[in-house]
C-alpha cells in the first residue's frame, strides 16, 4: 500500500442487471414486498383418476415399508469401545499421512510413524481408533473384520486401483461397515476442467460400487507436507458424526483389536531354548458382545487358543467426565498408542508405567522450599506428597531397615486383594532398592525410615478408602494410587541418580526398568528387551497367587471380602447388608471367589491335557453339607425325575372346609380385592427389591397362613410395597423411552448429514402411523434391555461376571500360553492383531455348504478340489472345495468347474461357521499379481457332518446270452455281491429298450459278476446295456489355517499348491487319457443281408407278394465277358464316330474358354464404369449439399 | 483336532446335562455313574435316551464303557426328521423322554415328528396329558411357533406299557422370546382327564366324582373329560388315573395328577426302580389325591407347578426373563 495516498479509490460495486443472480434478487424483492407471487392453479396438480391416485398411494406406502427395518437388539451396555477407523488404500497414496494429519488435528501431536492402532478421544461421547490397513491380502481381510468405518484412499491422479475394489469386496462379505472414499493427489491436475471431470467420473464409479450418494471426500493437495487443515477438519467432522449400525456377525461374537502386545515368557526359558513356546499378553478394547468365561479365541493368522487369563484393566483412554460444557478441553484430548510409542501412561494388570520427560518433573528435594516450586500452577498431588514425605528423612538407614522389616511382616498381605498386593509389591520394591543402596555403602539421600513407609502406605490406604466410597472406578483408582507409588519410587530413584552417578546404572537395572519400558517388543534394543522380560519375570515370580485373581473384574474390592484390613470392614459389612439374594444363590449357594479360582486353574491346565475340569454351575455339593433336607443335591447319582410332588405327602386335608377357605382367594369365586393385593405382593417379591422378597419368603415358608389377621397385617405393608413396585416399573419405562428417543434422535442426525436428508422430514411426519408396530417393538426391546440391566444390577460382581462375562467396551488384558515363537519373532505392529471369540460349536470341524459365485472379475473358472483360501468368520484357511449344483429333485450333482455366471454350491471341510456367514475365497495371496485376487464370494447355507454330493456313473455291460425278454449281461459288475447291491435297478440299452437287473448268475455259470436282466423287449447281441447310477463324491477332509502371523510379513503365505501349479513347476504335461480324446466318428454303412425267400415258399406266394426286384448279378454275365471282333467296315464306322466325337468335344472346350475370356473383359469394364459413376454421383451429391447449405444460410440470414 | 470334554460326575440330572450339552455343542464326559450301586452303570431308560438323541442328531458320538459307569458324549448337529420311531422301554414312561425331546426338537434343523412307544402314564414322570394340557401352553409363552402337537394313539400303563404317542415339534426360526410372567392370576377354570386302561370305564366316573367333590366347593367351572380307550388301544396293563389342570386369569397353567396301576409281582422284582410295591388305590382316593395335589400347588403359588419348574428355569437360561416360582 502506498504510503502517500490518503484516499484510495475502490471500484464501486455494480449490481447485476441480468442473468440468474439478478433474477433471483428480483424474485426475492418481489416476495419481500408481497407482490406478484405467481399462484399455481391447484387443480392442475390434483388427481384426475382415482385408480392412479390409489396406485400412487400404494406405491408410496410400499416404499415406506421397504425403508423400515426390524430393530436390531443391541446388547451392549455402558460406553462403547472406540470405533475403529481403518485407513485403506494402495501403496503410496497417503494413508499414513492422513492418519498423521488426523492425529495432529485431534491431539496437536506430531506422529513420526504410524504403527498399530491409535486411540483418540475425539469428542465428549466418542473415541476413535485409527488403524492403517496393511497392503497384503491377509491384512486387508483382518482389517475388514474389525473396521467400523473404512476410509478408502484413492489416488485421484491415477484412478481406482484393484486394492480398493478388493477391499470393498471383502468388506461386503464380512458385513459391510461404513465406507467413505477419500481422493488424494488432486494437486497433480493442472487443468481445472480435467480435475472436475475426473472427480465426477471417480465419484460415479464409486457410487456404482457402494450406493448412490456415498460420500467421497476430496483432499486437494499438500501444505507443508500435510493435508490442508480445513479439509482434515471437515473429514474429522464427518467421522465424528457418523452413525454405526451393528453388524450381525460382530454383535454375536466378542472380538478385540490388539493395541498392545507383549511377550511374557520367563526369560530363562527363552535363554534355554530360543524357539520355545511363548506366553504372550494381548491388550485391547472388547467389542462385539460380552466375553464369557471359557470362551476360546481365534488369533487371526495364528490359530485357536485357550485364554489363560483375562483381566479387565482401567481404561487407558477414558472418555472425559461428564460435565456441562461445550467441546473438549485440551487436557481431555487423550490419546493412546502404545505400539507407536506414544502417550505417557501404560496400564498393566499390576502396574502402571509412566513416561515422564525428565525436564518436566523434579521430585528431588530442592533446598529451601518444600517442593512447592516444582509445580506452582496446580495443587499438590497426593503422589507428590508421598514423595516429599519420603524425602524428609531423619533416621539412618539401619534403623529404618529394622523397623521397616518388622512392620512389613507384622502385616500379612492377604492374597485375594489385588490392590493390597500391589501396594505390597511396590513396598517390596522400595525396600529392595534401599537394600541395594546400603550395600553400596553410599550415604543414601533418600534414607527413609520404616515409619515413613508405613505412613505412606497408611495414607495411601486411607486415600483409597475415600476413593472407593465413590465406588464405580475402583480399578482405575487403585491403579492411580499405584502409579503414584511408582512415581514416588521413581522420584526416589531420580534423587539417587542426581547424587551418585555410578550407582545410577545399577539402579536403572533394578528399578528403572519398570518405567522406561518400551512397549514395542520387536523394535526394541536388545538390552531393554531383556529388561522388559526381566520385569515381567519378577512380577511373575513374586506372586504365584496373582494369576488366580485373573477372572475378577475391575471391581476388585468385593472379592476381597476376607481381607484383614480394617478400613475395608465397614465396606464389607455395608456390602453384605446391601447384598441381595437371588435365585441362583439360593439354588447353588453363595458364590465364593475361591471356586472361581479353582475353575481358573483347571482352565489353565485344560489346554495341555484332556482332563479338563470346568463346570458351569458347580452345585455346592460336598463343600457345605448344611443342606440336609436337600439330599438329592449332594447325591450325585440321584434319580433324574422332574416330578417333585409325586410322592409328596399331603400336608393338608383338603376335604376340610377351613383349609379350603384359605385359598378361596386364589379362585375367581373368591374376593377379588384381596386377590389383587396378593398379586401385588407377589409381584413385589418377584422384583429386585430383595429385602421385600426375603420378608415375604419368611412369611410364607416359616408360617402357613393360619389366619386372616396375618394376611391383613401383611396386606397393609404390601400395599406400600406395591406402590414401590409401580414406581420401579414406571422408572424402567421412562428409561426405556428415553433410550428409544436417543436412538431415534441419533438416527435422524446422520440422515441430515447425508444426502438423503430429504427423507428425514417424511420419516417424522408419518412416523406415527407406519411406525406403530415398529415403535412398539422398539419399546419392547428397550424395556427388556432395561429389565435385564436391572436384573443384573443386583447380582454381586463375581456372579455378574460369571453370568454376563466381560462387558463390551472394557479394556482387557488377555494372557495366552503356548504360542509359537514365530509370532513374537515376526511381530509387526503395522499388522494389527485381531482376536476373535469363537462361538458355540464353531471350533468343531465339519463339512460346510456354501452358495458360491465366482467373482466376475476373476479371470479363470475354479476347478473342483483345487485348494482355495477362504475367509469365514474370524478365520482364514485353505481348503479343497467340491463344487456342485442342485438339480431339480434336490440332488447335488458335482461340477468339475464352477459355472461361468451362476451361483453354485460348494462343499468343503473346515471349522464350522453358522449359516449366513459370509465367505470370501482367494486362490493366491501373493502381492505381485496384476489380476484381481478375489476368486469367489459365498455365503454359508448350512453345515453338515456328511457331504451329500453325487456324480453320475454309467455301468456298461454286454449281453452274452439272450432269451426272449431275458438276457444275461456280463462286464457290468465285477462280483455277485455287486450285483446284489443293484438288484432291481433299471437299465437301458442304447436302442432305448428298458429293463431291470434281476439276479446274479450262479457261481460257475458265466463270468463272475454276470447278471440276469429282463427287458421290455428282446434285445440284440449287438446292444450295449447301461446302468445309470449316482455315486457319492467324497469331499477331501483337508483344511490348513493360514498362519500368516507366524512368518515374516513380507513373504507371501504358501499353502497347498494346485495341481496346475505343481505341473508348471515340475514341467509336467497334462495327463492325457486317450479314451477321453475326441476321434472322428467312423460309421460304416450297414450291410444288410438280402432277403431270401425259400423257393418253395416263393412258389406258394401270390404274385403280389412274390419278390419282383431280382437283385443284380454279382458275377458279370457271360455276355459281357465275351470278346467282340469287328468287321473292317464296322471298324471304320467306329473310328469315324470316335473322331467326330473328339472334334465335338474339342469345339466345346474351345468355346468355353472363349466365353470365359469374354466374361472377364466384360466384368472389368463393368467395374470401371461403376467406379466412374460412383465418382460422378459423389460429386453430384457434394454439389447438391453445398447448394443446400448455401440456401439455408441465406434463409437464416434473411430471417435474422 | 483335539476336543476337550467337560467332566461331570454321577447320574444326576442326566437328561438335563445331555440336553444342555447338545444345545451348547459341548462334549461331556460323565463318570462314576452309580459306581457304588448294586447294579452299576446306566439304566436302560438312560441308554434309550441316548439312542433317541443319536437318532435325531447328525454325527453325534456316544461311547459307554463296559460297565456302563462312564459315558463320553460328543454332540452332533440336531437335525430332527420325520416319521421316526423310538422304543422307550418299560423302565420309565414316555414323559421322561418327552421333556427334553421337545426342547431338542425346537433347536433342530428341520421339524421333528416321532412316534414314541412305551408307558404313557407312569408314576415318576409326568403323564402324556400333562404335555397336551399344560406344557404346550406354557411353551407358547416363549413364542414357540404353531405346530407343536402330541397325539395319543394308545395308552399304556406300567408295567407292561403298550402305549404309543406321536409327537410333532416345529423348529424355532429366530429365537425364543423372553418371558416376563409374574402375575399368577386367579384360577378361573379347572379341566382334567380321567383315563382307564384295561379296567372298567366305571372307574372314570368314580374318580371324577371324587375330584369334583373337592374342587366344586371352590369353583363351579370344573370339567373332567373321559379318557377311556377301548381295549386294543389301551395297552397291555390295567391302570387308571386322573390329571387336572387349573387355568388362571393371567394365562398360567397349574397341573397335578394321580394314578394307580397294578404291578405284577414278577415284574416288580426285576425292576429295581419300583422298590415300593404299589397296592392299587381306590378310584375315589385317586380322585381326592389329585384334587388335593392341585390345591396344594395352587396354594404354593407361582405361575407354574412344581413339575414344570425345571423346564422353565432351563428355558430361561438364555432368555433372562422374569418368572415367579412357588417354593
mmCIF file of N, CA and C in Angstrom, chain A residues 413-497:
data_model
loop_
_atom_site.group_PDB
_atom_site.id
_atom_site.type_symbol
_atom_site.label_atom_id
_atom_site.label_comp_id
_atom_site.label_asym_id
_atom_site.label_seq_id
_atom_site.Cartn_x
_atom_site.Cartn_y
_atom_site.Cartn_z
ATOM 1 N N UNK A 413 0.191 -59.908 54.138
ATOM 2 C CA UNK A 413 -0.584 -59.494 52.970
ATOM 3 C C UNK A 413 -1.654 -60.538 52.643
ATOM 4 N N UNK A 414 -2.809 -60.073 52.379
ATOM 5 C CA UNK A 414 -3.843 -61.040 52.018
ATOM 6 C C UNK A 414 -3.783 -61.288 50.526
ATOM 7 N N UNK A 415 -4.142 -62.463 50.174
ATOM 8 C CA UNK A 415 -3.936 -62.883 48.796
ATOM 9 C C UNK A 415 -4.981 -62.299 47.871
ATOM 10 N N UNK A 416 -6.171 -62.291 48.376
ATOM 11 C CA UNK A 416 -7.263 -62.054 47.430
ATOM 12 C C UNK A 416 -7.328 -60.635 46.918
ATOM 13 N N UNK A 417 -6.758 -59.733 47.656
ATOM 14 C CA UNK A 417 -6.914 -58.359 47.191
ATOM 15 C C UNK A 417 -5.744 -57.943 46.341
ATOM 16 N N UNK A 418 -6.073 -57.592 45.171
ATOM 17 C CA UNK A 418 -5.012 -57.216 44.262
ATOM 18 C C UNK A 418 -4.431 -55.876 44.652
ATOM 19 N N UNK A 419 -5.301 -55.037 45.098
ATOM 20 C CA UNK A 419 -4.881 -53.708 45.494
ATOM 21 C C UNK A 419 -3.818 -53.820 46.569
ATOM 22 N N UNK A 420 -4.167 -54.630 47.530
ATOM 23 C CA UNK A 420 -3.268 -54.846 48.633
ATOM 24 C C UNK A 420 -1.941 -55.372 48.125
ATOM 25 N N UNK A 421 -2.060 -56.296 47.278
ATOM 26 C CA UNK A 421 -0.875 -56.927 46.768
ATOM 27 C C UNK A 421 0.024 -55.913 46.085
ATOM 28 N N UNK A 422 -0.629 -55.076 45.321
ATOM 29 C CA UNK A 422 0.158 -54.116 44.575
ATOM 30 C C UNK A 422 0.934 -53.206 45.491
ATOM 31 N N UNK A 423 0.236 -52.761 46.493
ATOM 32 C CA UNK A 423 0.938 -51.859 47.392
ATOM 33 C C UNK A 423 2.102 -52.586 48.047
ATOM 34 N N UNK A 424 1.856 -53.844 48.366
ATOM 35 C CA UNK A 424 2.938 -54.624 48.949
ATOM 36 C C UNK A 424 4.105 -54.744 48.000
ATOM 37 N N UNK A 425 3.724 -54.969 46.791
ATOM 38 C CA UNK A 425 4.740 -55.154 45.774
ATOM 39 C C UNK A 425 5.631 -53.935 45.673
ATOM 40 N N UNK A 426 4.976 -52.822 45.615
ATOM 41 C CA UNK A 426 5.771 -51.611 45.488
ATOM 42 C C UNK A 426 6.624 -51.407 46.719
ATOM 43 N N UNK A 427 6.043 -51.759 47.841
ATOM 44 C CA UNK A 427 6.824 -51.625 49.065
ATOM 45 C C UNK A 427 8.065 -52.486 49.004
ATOM 46 N N UNK A 428 7.853 -53.678 48.546
ATOM 47 C CA UNK A 428 8.992 -54.574 48.438
ATOM 48 C C UNK A 428 10.045 -53.978 47.535
ATOM 49 N N UNK A 429 9.563 -53.459 46.450
ATOM 50 C CA UNK A 429 10.487 -52.859 45.511
ATOM 51 C C UNK A 429 11.325 -51.786 46.178
ATOM 52 N N UNK A 430 10.601 -50.987 46.903
ATOM 53 C CA UNK A 430 11.314 -49.900 47.539
ATOM 54 C C UNK A 430 12.364 -50.414 48.504
ATOM 55 N N UNK A 431 11.920 -51.350 49.309
ATOM 56 C CA UNK A 431 12.849 -51.841 50.325
ATOM 57 C C UNK A 431 14.047 -52.496 49.651
ATOM 58 N N UNK A 432 13.779 -53.177 48.551
ATOM 59 C CA UNK A 432 14.850 -53.785 47.809
ATOM 60 C C UNK A 432 15.856 -52.733 47.385
ATOM 61 N N UNK A 433 15.265 -51.700 46.906
ATOM 62 C CA UNK A 433 16.066 -50.604 46.436
ATOM 63 C C UNK A 433 16.980 -50.089 47.547
ATOM 64 N N UNK A 434 16.410 -49.966 48.697
ATOM 65 C CA UNK A 434 17.210 -49.438 49.801
ATOM 66 C C UNK A 434 18.302 -50.402 50.203
ATOM 67 N N UNK A 435 17.931 -51.636 50.200
ATOM 68 C CA UNK A 435 18.939 -52.639 50.483
ATOM 69 C C UNK A 435 20.147 -52.441 49.602
ATOM 70 N N UNK A 436 19.822 -52.300 48.386
ATOM 71 C CA UNK A 436 20.873 -52.190 47.404
ATOM 72 C C UNK A 436 21.754 -50.996 47.688
ATOM 73 N N UNK A 437 21.128 -49.926 47.978
ATOM 74 C CA UNK A 437 21.901 -48.716 48.211
ATOM 75 C C UNK A 437 22.797 -48.854 49.425
ATOM 76 N N UNK A 438 22.239 -49.462 50.423
ATOM 77 C CA UNK A 438 23.044 -49.616 51.632
ATOM 78 C C UNK A 438 24.220 -50.545 51.366
ATOM 79 N N UNK A 439 24.029 -51.483 50.553
ATOM 80 C CA UNK A 439 25.110 -52.377 50.207
ATOM 81 C C UNK A 439 26.259 -51.614 49.577
ATOM 82 N N UNK A 440 25.875 -50.729 48.730
ATOM 83 C CA UNK A 440 26.896 -49.943 48.061
ATOM 84 C C UNK A 440 27.657 -49.042 49.020
ATOM 85 N N UNK A 441 27.140 -48.956 50.162
ATOM 86 C CA UNK A 441 27.837 -48.175 51.162
ATOM 87 C C UNK A 441 27.736 -46.684 50.925
ATOM 88 N N UNK A 442 26.871 -46.312 50.083
ATOM 89 C CA UNK A 442 26.721 -44.899 49.828
ATOM 90 C C UNK A 442 25.894 -44.256 50.938
ATOM 91 N N UNK A 443 26.157 -43.004 51.110
ATOM 92 C CA UNK A 443 25.306 -42.262 52.019
ATOM 93 C C UNK A 443 24.018 -41.965 51.274
ATOM 94 N N UNK A 444 23.003 -42.650 51.645
ATOM 95 C CA UNK A 444 21.765 -42.524 50.884
ATOM 96 C C UNK A 444 21.072 -41.220 51.205
ATOM 97 N N UNK A 445 20.702 -40.543 50.177
ATOM 98 C CA UNK A 445 19.974 -39.293 50.380
ATOM 99 C C UNK A 445 18.528 -39.579 50.760
ATOM 100 N N UNK A 446 18.043 -40.534 50.116
ATOM 101 C CA UNK A 446 16.648 -40.838 50.411
ATOM 102 C C UNK A 446 16.577 -41.845 51.538
ATOM 103 N N UNK A 447 17.363 -41.587 52.555
ATOM 104 C CA UNK A 447 17.305 -42.506 53.695
ATOM 105 C C UNK A 447 15.919 -42.379 54.305
ATOM 106 N N UNK A 448 15.345 -43.470 54.342
ATOM 107 C CA UNK A 448 13.916 -43.465 54.601
ATOM 108 C C UNK A 448 13.654 -44.348 55.797
ATOM 109 N N UNK A 449 12.824 -43.912 56.640
ATOM 110 C CA UNK A 449 12.600 -44.731 57.827
ATOM 111 C C UNK A 449 11.348 -45.579 57.662
ATOM 112 N N UNK A 450 11.347 -46.614 58.424
ATOM 113 C CA UNK A 450 10.246 -47.566 58.334
ATOM 114 C C UNK A 450 8.917 -46.928 58.651
ATOM 115 N N UNK A 451 8.935 -46.042 59.628
ATOM 116 C CA UNK A 451 7.696 -45.362 59.977
ATOM 117 C C UNK A 451 7.110 -44.691 58.748
ATOM 118 N N UNK A 452 8.026 -44.129 58.047
ATOM 119 C CA UNK A 452 7.562 -43.401 56.875
ATOM 120 C C UNK A 452 6.926 -44.321 55.857
ATOM 121 N N UNK A 453 7.540 -45.448 55.734
ATOM 122 C CA UNK A 453 6.965 -46.399 54.788
ATOM 123 C C UNK A 453 5.541 -46.714 55.187
ATOM 124 N N UNK A 454 5.439 -46.980 56.464
ATOM 125 C CA UNK A 454 4.115 -47.361 56.931
ATOM 126 C C UNK A 454 3.139 -46.197 56.764
ATOM 127 N N UNK A 455 3.675 -45.079 57.096
ATOM 128 C CA UNK A 455 2.816 -43.912 56.997
ATOM 129 C C UNK A 455 2.351 -43.698 55.560
ATOM 130 N N UNK A 456 3.319 -43.875 54.699
ATOM 131 C CA UNK A 456 2.971 -43.697 53.289
ATOM 132 C C UNK A 456 1.875 -44.663 52.898
ATOM 133 N N UNK A 457 2.071 -45.856 53.338
ATOM 134 C CA UNK A 457 1.064 -46.846 52.995
ATOM 135 C C UNK A 457 -0.265 -46.520 53.623
ATOM 136 N N UNK A 458 -0.157 -46.045 54.834
ATOM 137 C CA UNK A 458 -1.394 -45.691 55.518
ATOM 138 C C UNK A 458 -2.142 -44.610 54.769
ATOM 139 N N UNK A 459 -1.425 -43.613 54.373
ATOM 140 C CA UNK A 459 -2.100 -42.545 53.647
ATOM 141 C C UNK A 459 -2.674 -43.070 52.355
ATOM 142 N N UNK A 460 -1.898 -43.923 51.787
ATOM 143 C CA UNK A 460 -2.355 -44.488 50.529
ATOM 144 C C UNK A 460 -3.674 -45.218 50.752
ATOM 145 N N UNK A 461 -3.666 -45.999 51.808
ATOM 146 C CA UNK A 461 -4.849 -46.806 52.071
ATOM 147 C C UNK A 461 -6.049 -45.909 52.353
ATOM 148 N N UNK A 462 -5.798 -44.915 53.181
ATOM 149 C CA UNK A 462 -6.925 -44.050 53.525
ATOM 150 C C UNK A 462 -7.406 -43.326 52.273
ATOM 151 N N UNK A 463 -6.437 -42.970 51.533
ATOM 152 C CA UNK A 463 -6.733 -42.340 50.259
ATOM 153 C C UNK A 463 -7.662 -43.218 49.451
ATOM 154 N N UNK A 464 -7.288 -44.458 49.392
ATOM 155 C CA UNK A 464 -8.079 -45.409 48.638
ATOM 156 C C UNK A 464 -9.475 -45.519 49.203
ATOM 157 N N UNK A 465 -9.517 -45.495 50.497
ATOM 158 C CA UNK A 465 -10.819 -45.684 51.114
ATOM 159 C C UNK A 465 -11.763 -44.576 50.688
ATOM 160 N N UNK A 466 -11.230 -43.391 50.732
ATOM 161 C CA UNK A 466 -12.093 -42.288 50.335
ATOM 162 C C UNK A 466 -12.523 -42.441 48.890
ATOM 163 N N UNK A 467 -11.621 -42.908 48.151
ATOM 164 C CA UNK A 467 -11.964 -43.042 46.737
ATOM 165 C C UNK A 467 -13.002 -44.112 46.547
ATOM 166 N N UNK A 468 -12.821 -45.197 47.263
ATOM 167 C CA UNK A 468 -13.711 -46.301 46.994
ATOM 168 C C UNK A 468 -15.100 -46.072 47.535
ATOM 169 N N UNK A 469 -15.217 -45.128 48.390
ATOM 170 C CA UNK A 469 -16.564 -44.767 48.777
ATOM 171 C C UNK A 469 -17.354 -44.316 47.568
ATOM 172 N N UNK A 470 -16.663 -43.664 46.699
ATOM 173 C CA UNK A 470 -17.322 -43.243 45.471
ATOM 174 C C UNK A 470 -17.645 -44.411 44.545
ATOM 175 N N UNK A 471 -17.172 -45.560 44.873
ATOM 176 C CA UNK A 471 -17.333 -46.787 44.069
ATOM 177 C C UNK A 471 -16.989 -46.543 42.602
ATOM 178 N N UNK A 472 -17.679 -47.195 41.741
ATOM 179 C CA UNK A 472 -17.557 -47.026 40.291
ATOM 180 C C UNK A 472 -16.170 -47.301 39.744
ATOM 181 N N UNK A 473 -15.222 -46.434 40.059
ATOM 182 C CA UNK A 473 -13.952 -46.535 39.348
ATOM 183 C C UNK A 473 -12.836 -47.005 40.261
ATOM 184 N N UNK A 474 -13.116 -48.066 40.955
ATOM 185 C CA UNK A 474 -12.112 -48.512 41.906
ATOM 186 C C UNK A 474 -10.837 -48.953 41.226
ATOM 187 N N UNK A 475 -11.072 -49.760 40.166
ATOM 188 C CA UNK A 475 -9.923 -50.317 39.466
ATOM 189 C C UNK A 475 -8.997 -49.210 39.012
ATOM 190 N N UNK A 476 -9.601 -48.249 38.457
ATOM 191 C CA UNK A 476 -8.875 -47.109 37.954
ATOM 192 C C UNK A 476 -8.077 -46.450 39.060
ATOM 193 N N UNK A 477 -8.794 -46.271 40.162
ATOM 194 C CA UNK A 477 -8.139 -45.544 41.214
ATOM 195 C C UNK A 477 -7.020 -46.332 41.855
ATOM 196 N N UNK A 478 -7.273 -47.600 41.969
ATOM 197 C CA UNK A 478 -6.218 -48.408 42.556
ATOM 198 C C UNK A 478 -4.980 -48.300 41.679
ATOM 199 N N UNK A 479 -5.244 -48.278 40.409
ATOM 200 C CA UNK A 479 -4.124 -48.134 39.510
ATOM 201 C C UNK A 479 -3.458 -46.781 39.680
ATOM 202 N N UNK A 480 -4.306 -45.812 39.867
ATOM 203 C CA UNK A 480 -3.758 -44.487 40.024
ATOM 204 C C UNK A 480 -2.850 -44.410 41.242
ATOM 205 N N UNK A 481 -3.426 -44.932 42.307
ATOM 206 C CA UNK A 481 -2.630 -44.879 43.527
ATOM 207 C C UNK A 481 -1.347 -45.655 43.324
ATOM 208 N N UNK A 482 -1.503 -46.689 42.555
ATOM 209 C CA UNK A 482 -0.355 -47.480 42.233
ATOM 210 C C UNK A 482 0.679 -46.655 41.500
ATOM 211 N N UNK A 483 0.168 -45.932 40.537
ATOM 212 C CA UNK A 483 1.143 -45.180 39.768
ATOM 213 C C UNK A 483 1.772 -44.082 40.609
ATOM 214 N N UNK A 484 1.001 -43.668 41.580
ATOM 215 C CA UNK A 484 1.599 -42.694 42.469
ATOM 216 C C UNK A 484 2.764 -43.304 43.237
ATOM 217 N N UNK A 485 2.503 -44.480 43.694
ATOM 218 C CA UNK A 485 3.580 -45.121 44.444
ATOM 219 C C UNK A 485 4.773 -45.356 43.531
ATOM 220 N N UNK A 486 4.441 -45.688 42.297
ATOM 221 C CA UNK A 486 5.523 -45.858 41.352
ATOM 222 C C UNK A 486 6.280 -44.567 41.165
ATOM 223 N N UNK A 487 5.486 -43.548 41.031
ATOM 224 C CA UNK A 487 6.069 -42.242 40.862
ATOM 225 C C UNK A 487 7.012 -41.937 42.009
ATOM 226 N N UNK A 488 6.509 -42.261 43.174
ATOM 227 C CA UNK A 488 7.301 -41.965 44.355
ATOM 228 C C UNK A 488 8.635 -42.686 44.275
ATOM 229 N N UNK A 489 8.558 -43.939 43.886
ATOM 230 C CA UNK A 489 9.820 -44.649 43.844
ATOM 231 C C UNK A 489 10.691 -44.097 42.713
ATOM 232 N N UNK A 490 10.017 -43.596 41.706
ATOM 233 C CA UNK A 490 10.805 -43.018 40.638
ATOM 234 C C UNK A 490 11.513 -41.754 41.099
ATOM 235 N N UNK A 491 10.738 -40.968 41.805
ATOM 236 C CA UNK A 491 11.348 -39.744 42.303
ATOM 237 C C UNK A 491 12.543 -40.071 43.171
ATOM 238 N N UNK A 492 12.335 -41.080 43.909
ATOM 239 C CA UNK A 492 13.385 -41.579 44.777
ATOM 240 C C UNK A 492 14.610 -41.955 43.949
ATOM 241 N N UNK A 493 14.331 -42.660 42.901
ATOM 242 C CA UNK A 493 15.428 -43.101 42.065
ATOM 243 C C UNK A 493 16.128 -41.917 41.431
ATOM 244 N N UNK A 494 15.259 -40.988 41.014
ATOM 245 C CA UNK A 494 15.825 -39.807 40.380
ATOM 246 C C UNK A 494 16.778 -39.087 41.319
ATOM 247 N N UNK A 495 16.383 -39.022 42.559
ATOM 248 C CA UNK A 495 17.246 -38.346 43.519
ATOM 249 C C UNK A 495 18.555 -39.096 43.684
ATOM 250 N N UNK A 496 18.408 -40.412 43.685
ATOM 251 C CA UNK A 496 19.621 -41.210 43.809
ATOM 252 C C UNK A 496 20.542 -40.944 42.638
ATOM 253 N N UNK A 497 19.922 -40.840 41.499
ATOM 254 C CA UNK A 497 20.673 -40.602 40.278
ATOM 255 C C UNK A 497 21.427 -39.286 40.367
#
